[in-house]
mmCIF file of C-alpha atoms and ligand atoms in Angstrom:
data_model
loop_
_atom_site.group_PDB
_atom_site.id
_atom_site.type_symbol
_atom_site.label_atom_id
_atom_site.label_comp_id
_atom_site.label_asym_id
_atom_site.label_seq_id
_atom_site.Cartn_x
_atom_site.Cartn_y
_atom_site.Cartn_z
ATOM 1 C CA MET N 1 0.000 0.000 0.000
ATOM 2 C CA ILE N 2 1.197 3.508 -0.849
ATOM 3 C CA THR N 3 1.325 5.944 2.073
ATOM 4 C CA VAL N 4 1.309 9.699 1.424
ATOM 5 C CA TYR N 5 2.013 12.264 4.134
ATOM 6 C CA HIS N 6 -0.080 15.336 3.547
ATOM 7 C CA ALA N 7 -0.960 18.719 5.036
ATOM 8 C CA LYS N 8 -3.788 20.855 3.732
ATOM 9 C CA ASN N 9 -2.899 23.627 1.268
ATOM 10 C CA THR N 10 0.669 22.392 0.835
ATOM 11 C CA ARG N 11 2.480 20.856 -2.125
ATOM 12 C CA SER N 12 1.079 17.466 -1.135
ATOM 13 C CA MET N 13 -2.101 18.533 -2.968
ATOM 14 C CA ARG N 14 -0.172 17.797 -6.180
ATOM 15 C CA VAL N 15 0.371 14.202 -5.091
ATOM 16 C CA LEU N 16 -3.259 13.717 -4.070
ATOM 17 C CA TRP N 17 -4.320 15.210 -7.401
ATOM 18 C CA VAL N 18 -2.093 12.792 -9.371
ATOM 19 C CA LEU N 19 -3.439 9.836 -7.359
ATOM 20 C CA GLU N 20 -6.977 10.950 -8.203
ATOM 21 C CA GLU N 21 -6.207 11.496 -11.912
ATOM 22 C CA LEU N 22 -4.701 8.006 -12.090
ATOM 23 C CA GLY N 23 -7.339 6.328 -9.906
ATOM 24 C CA VAL N 24 -4.652 4.970 -7.579
ATOM 25 C CA LYS N 25 -5.547 4.261 -3.950
ATOM 26 C CA ALA N 26 -3.238 5.304 -1.132
ATOM 27 C CA GLU N 27 -3.349 5.750 2.591
ATOM 28 C CA ILE N 28 -3.279 9.490 3.262
ATOM 29 C CA LYS N 29 -1.780 10.537 6.588
ATOM 30 C CA SER N 30 -2.742 14.123 7.336
ATOM 31 C CA LEU N 31 -0.327 16.114 9.461
ATOM 32 C CA PRO N 32 -0.573 19.388 11.351
ATOM 33 C CA PHE N 33 1.510 22.154 9.778
ATOM 34 C CA PRO N 34 4.421 22.576 10.108
ATOM 35 C CA PRO N 35 4.961 18.926 11.013
ATOM 36 C CA SER N 36 8.561 19.481 12.162
ATOM 37 C CA LYS N 37 7.202 21.521 15.090
ATOM 38 C CA LEU N 38 3.755 19.992 15.611
ATOM 39 C CA GLN N 39 4.456 16.333 14.868
ATOM 40 C CA PRO N 40 8.193 15.752 15.351
ATOM 41 C CA ASP N 41 7.902 11.957 14.958
ATOM 42 C CA TYR N 42 7.353 12.714 11.229
ATOM 43 C CA LEU N 43 11.077 13.556 11.075
ATOM 44 C CA ALA N 44 11.694 9.796 11.089
ATOM 45 C CA ILE N 45 9.923 9.668 7.701
ATOM 46 C CA ASN N 46 11.340 12.927 6.313
ATOM 47 C CA PRO N 47 14.219 14.457 8.279
ATOM 48 C CA THR N 48 13.663 17.839 6.576
ATOM 49 C CA GLY N 49 10.127 17.919 7.984
ATOM 50 C CA THR N 50 8.550 18.989 4.687
ATOM 51 C CA VAL N 51 5.444 17.568 3.061
ATOM 52 C CA PRO N 52 4.700 15.657 0.981
ATOM 53 C CA ALA N 53 6.430 12.336 1.539
ATOM 54 C CA LEU N 54 5.599 9.004 -0.052
ATOM 55 C CA VAL N 55 6.369 5.493 1.138
ATOM 56 C CA ASP N 56 5.686 2.639 -1.278
ATOM 57 C CA GLY N 57 7.435 -0.529 -0.119
ATOM 58 C CA SER N 58 11.138 0.233 -0.232
ATOM 59 C CA VAL N 59 10.584 3.491 -2.141
ATOM 60 C CA GLN N 60 10.668 6.623 0.011
ATOM 61 C CA LEU N 61 10.418 10.039 -1.692
ATOM 62 C CA THR N 62 10.131 13.564 -0.310
ATOM 63 C CA GLU N 63 9.947 15.880 -3.360
ATOM 64 C CA SER N 64 6.427 16.567 -4.591
ATOM 65 C CA MET N 65 7.231 16.484 -8.293
ATOM 66 C CA ALA N 66 9.491 13.426 -7.908
ATOM 67 C CA ILE N 67 6.577 11.665 -6.205
ATOM 68 C CA CYS N 68 4.212 12.748 -9.004
ATOM 69 C CA GLU N 69 6.668 11.517 -11.632
ATOM 70 C CA TYR N 70 7.104 8.198 -9.799
ATOM 71 C CA LEU N 71 3.347 7.635 -9.610
ATOM 72 C CA ALA N 72 2.740 8.690 -13.222
ATOM 73 C CA ALA N 73 5.492 6.397 -14.516
ATOM 74 C CA LYS N 74 4.334 3.431 -12.419
ATOM 75 C CA HIS N 75 0.575 3.703 -12.853
ATOM 76 C CA GLY N 76 0.018 5.091 -16.313
ATOM 77 C CA PRO N 77 2.025 7.318 -18.603
ATOM 78 C CA SER N 78 -0.870 9.638 -19.486
ATOM 79 C CA LEU N 79 0.454 12.544 -17.386
ATOM 80 C CA LEU N 80 3.973 12.335 -18.800
ATOM 81 C CA VAL N 81 5.578 13.402 -22.074
ATOM 82 C CA GLY N 82 8.046 10.739 -23.173
ATOM 83 C CA PRO N 83 11.686 11.266 -24.190
ATOM 84 C CA ASP N 84 10.904 10.765 -27.898
ATOM 85 C CA ASP N 85 8.026 13.221 -27.963
ATOM 86 C CA PRO N 86 8.870 16.582 -29.627
ATOM 87 C CA ALA N 87 7.144 18.320 -26.681
ATOM 88 C CA ARG N 88 9.489 16.678 -24.168
ATOM 89 C CA SER N 89 11.858 19.643 -23.644
ATOM 90 C CA GLU N 90 8.951 22.053 -23.140
ATOM 91 C CA PHE N 91 7.398 19.562 -20.739
ATOM 92 C CA VAL N 92 10.527 19.492 -18.600
ATOM 93 C CA GLN N 93 10.806 23.301 -18.741
ATOM 94 C CA TRP N 94 7.238 23.826 -17.462
ATOM 95 C CA LEU N 95 7.505 21.002 -14.957
ATOM 96 C CA TRP N 96 10.329 22.928 -13.293
ATOM 97 C CA TYR N 97 8.759 26.321 -13.846
ATOM 98 C CA GLY N 98 5.950 25.412 -11.459
ATOM 99 C CA GLU N 99 8.147 24.232 -8.600
ATOM 100 C CA SER N 100 11.090 26.597 -8.985
ATOM 101 C CA THR N 101 10.284 29.853 -10.784
ATOM 102 C CA LEU N 102 6.639 30.229 -9.730
ATOM 103 C CA MET N 103 7.016 28.758 -6.258
ATOM 104 C CA THR N 104 10.042 30.787 -5.119
ATOM 105 C CA PRO N 105 8.284 34.136 -4.536
ATOM 106 C CA LEU N 106 5.111 32.426 -3.301
ATOM 107 C CA SER N 107 7.097 30.363 -0.771
ATOM 108 C CA ARG N 108 8.643 33.572 0.549
ATOM 109 C CA MET N 109 5.192 35.088 0.964
ATOM 110 C CA ALA N 110 3.910 31.944 2.670
ATOM 111 C CA THR N 111 6.775 32.034 5.185
ATOM 112 C CA VAL N 112 6.288 35.722 5.991
ATOM 113 C CA THR N 113 2.526 35.198 6.372
ATOM 114 C CA ARG N 114 3.014 32.173 8.634
ATOM 115 C CA LEU N 115 5.522 33.956 10.881
ATOM 116 C CA GLY N 116 3.245 36.985 11.170
ATOM 117 C CA ARG N 117 6.140 39.456 11.487
ATOM 118 C CA LYS N 118 5.785 43.134 10.587
ATOM 119 C CA GLY N 119 8.171 45.963 9.746
ATOM 120 C CA ALA N 120 10.045 47.692 6.933
ATOM 121 C CA ASP N 121 12.376 44.761 6.261
ATOM 122 C CA ILE N 122 9.427 42.392 6.008
ATOM 123 C CA ASP N 123 7.635 44.808 3.669
ATOM 124 C CA ALA N 124 10.737 44.938 1.472
ATOM 125 C CA VAL N 125 10.835 41.120 1.247
ATOM 126 C CA LEU N 126 7.121 41.009 0.430
ATOM 127 C CA ASP N 127 7.413 43.762 -2.218
ATOM 128 C CA ASP N 128 10.293 41.959 -3.863
ATOM 129 C CA ALA N 129 8.414 38.633 -3.813
ATOM 130 C CA ARG N 130 5.281 40.265 -5.234
ATOM 131 C CA GLY N 131 7.337 41.905 -8.015
ATOM 132 C CA ASN N 132 8.865 38.528 -8.893
ATOM 133 C CA ALA N 133 5.465 36.864 -8.850
ATOM 134 C CA VAL N 134 4.034 39.476 -11.243
ATOM 135 C CA VAL N 135 6.779 38.915 -13.833
ATOM 136 C CA ARG N 136 6.669 35.134 -13.486
ATOM 137 C CA LEU N 137 2.896 34.941 -13.757
ATOM 138 C CA ALA N 138 3.067 37.174 -16.827
ATOM 139 C CA ALA N 139 5.293 34.580 -18.527
ATOM 140 C CA LEU N 140 2.696 31.932 -17.708
ATOM 141 C CA GLU N 141 -0.013 34.147 -19.170
ATOM 142 C CA GLN N 142 2.015 34.483 -22.362
ATOM 143 C CA ARG N 143 2.587 30.738 -22.590
ATOM 144 C CA LEU N 144 -1.153 30.103 -22.395
ATOM 145 C CA GLU N 145 -1.887 32.082 -25.544
ATOM 146 C CA GLY N 146 -3.739 29.636 -27.805
ATOM 147 C CA ARG N 147 -3.289 26.789 -25.320
ATOM 148 C CA ASP N 148 -5.624 25.040 -22.887
ATOM 149 C CA PHE N 149 -2.725 23.268 -21.155
ATOM 150 C CA LEU N 150 0.969 24.111 -20.810
ATOM 151 C CA VAL N 151 2.305 21.419 -23.141
ATOM 152 C CA ALA N 152 1.227 18.669 -25.518
ATOM 153 C CA GLY N 153 -2.394 19.886 -25.702
ATOM 154 C CA ARG N 154 -3.484 17.824 -22.698
ATOM 155 C CA LEU N 155 -3.165 17.672 -18.912
ATOM 156 C CA THR N 156 0.364 16.685 -17.895
ATOM 157 C CA LEU N 157 2.440 16.901 -14.745
ATOM 158 C CA ALA N 158 3.531 20.364 -15.935
ATOM 159 C CA ASP N 159 -0.019 21.598 -15.216
ATOM 160 C CA ILE N 160 -0.081 19.802 -11.876
ATOM 161 C CA SER N 161 3.212 21.474 -10.997
ATOM 162 C CA ALA N 162 1.857 24.951 -11.875
ATOM 163 C CA GLY N 163 -1.533 24.191 -10.299
ATOM 164 C CA TYR N 164 -0.170 24.441 -6.761
ATOM 165 C CA PRO N 165 1.337 27.959 -7.017
ATOM 166 C CA LEU N 166 -1.877 29.052 -8.756
ATOM 167 C CA HIS N 167 -3.798 27.671 -5.775
ATOM 168 C CA LEU N 168 -1.584 29.770 -3.469
ATOM 169 C CA VAL N 169 -2.234 32.892 -5.574
ATOM 170 C CA GLY N 170 -5.912 32.432 -4.674
ATOM 171 C CA LEU N 171 -5.206 31.703 -1.002
ATOM 172 C CA PHE N 172 -3.083 34.851 -0.741
ATOM 173 C CA GLY N 173 -5.835 36.997 -2.262
ATOM 174 C CA MET N 174 -3.729 37.831 -5.325
ATOM 175 C CA ASP N 175 -6.124 36.765 -8.086
ATOM 176 C CA HIS N 176 -5.794 40.240 -9.592
ATOM 177 C CA LEU N 177 -2.246 39.253 -10.631
ATOM 178 C CA LEU N 178 -3.631 36.622 -13.015
ATOM 179 C CA GLY N 179 -4.365 37.557 -16.587
ATOM 180 C CA PRO N 180 -7.513 36.309 -18.319
ATOM 181 C CA ARG N 181 -5.839 33.263 -19.844
ATOM 182 C CA SER N 182 -4.296 32.207 -16.509
ATOM 183 C CA THR N 183 -7.630 32.732 -14.754
ATOM 184 C CA ALA N 184 -9.413 30.532 -17.298
ATOM 185 C CA TYR N 185 -6.586 27.984 -17.129
ATOM 186 C CA ARG N 186 -6.785 27.755 -13.330
ATOM 187 C CA GLU N 187 -10.545 27.327 -13.626
ATOM 188 C CA ARG N 188 -9.991 24.534 -16.163
ATOM 189 C CA LEU N 189 -7.710 22.767 -13.655
ATOM 190 C CA ARG N 190 -10.009 23.436 -10.694
ATOM 191 C CA SER N 191 -13.049 22.079 -12.503
ATOM 192 C CA ARG N 192 -11.510 18.628 -12.854
ATOM 193 C CA PRO N 193 -13.176 16.137 -10.489
ATOM 194 C CA ALA N 194 -9.743 14.766 -9.533
ATOM 195 C CA TYR N 195 -8.580 18.269 -8.512
ATOM 196 C CA GLN N 196 -11.725 18.836 -6.480
ATOM 197 C CA ARG N 197 -11.394 15.535 -4.623
ATOM 198 C CA ALA N 198 -7.712 16.226 -3.902
ATOM 199 C CA ILE N 199 -8.203 19.779 -2.654
ATOM 200 C CA SER N 200 -11.010 18.747 -0.303
ATOM 201 C CA VAL N 201 -8.800 16.381 1.733
ATOM 202 C CA ASP N 202 -8.100 17.905 5.169
HETATM 203 N N1 LIG D 1 10.581 21.029 -3.109
HETATM 204 C C1 LIG D 1 9.823 20.377 -2.061
HETATM 205 C C2 LIG D 1 9.391 21.439 -1.066
HETATM 206 C C3 LIG D 1 8.612 20.868 0.097
HETATM 207 C C4 LIG D 1 8.159 21.962 1.044
HETATM 208 O O1 LIG D 1 8.875 22.946 1.305
HETATM 209 N N2 LIG D 1 6.941 21.807 1.575
HETATM 210 C C5 LIG D 1 6.408 22.793 2.476
HETATM 211 C C6 LIG D 1 4.885 22.830 2.359
HETATM 212 S S1 LIG D 1 4.325 23.318 0.764
HETATM 213 C C7 LIG D 1 6.716 22.381 3.906
HETATM 214 O O2 LIG D 1 6.479 21.248 4.259
HETATM 215 N N3 LIG D 1 7.213 23.305 4.741
HETATM 216 C C8 LIG D 1 7.393 23.034 6.135
HETATM 217 C C9 LIG D 1 8.780 23.249 6.598
HETATM 218 O O3 LIG D 1 9.619 23.710 5.816
HETATM 219 O O4 LIG D 1 9.024 22.959 7.778
HETATM 220 C C10 LIG D 1 8.632 19.664 -2.690
HETATM 221 O O5 LIG D 1 8.269 20.011 -3.829
HETATM 222 O O6 LIG D 1 8.089 18.743 -2.075
#
């Protein structure tokens, strides 16, 4: 049996979403956030204390997109773009764009929000993060011109990667930063039954 360690509104939503898209059953262990402080025994599973983590027999993974890739490769290739596909390089680019380029400023905002600190230095960090987010979301908006999905004309892990930072944009009350194509794209992702089931897990 696959076990996934999850906390609401974290990157583990990507893993739950992939499980739902693939129709794969798993035991979901929901943790308080941040687990390193509120459930320190989780450090035995993932010493960095981050979620998600996956345990599947002898396989133990702690990177959300690595877990998604593992599940997609094992249970059905439909969310992947293979090495011989002409869209492969774009797939890899957008796979990383979601977790690195889009997530970096949003992670900074999430940390500042969670710590609840105030002051000029904090404002400077937030302004910088917001500025980065604007530019990075604009590149997403441009990519979506004439496209329903980021690559290959269908849902792939690249969309699931980007779907989490777009979820955070909503949580942080920053929907005004999304252009019309990105807004429609996020709606397209959100309207999927698999997304809805994943996001509703506490
Ligand atoms: N690159 C990792 C990042 C994991 C990560 O930072 N997760 C956040 C939640 S979205 C977390 O658990 N933070 C708690 C902490 O750092 O203690 C991934 O994609 O899984």
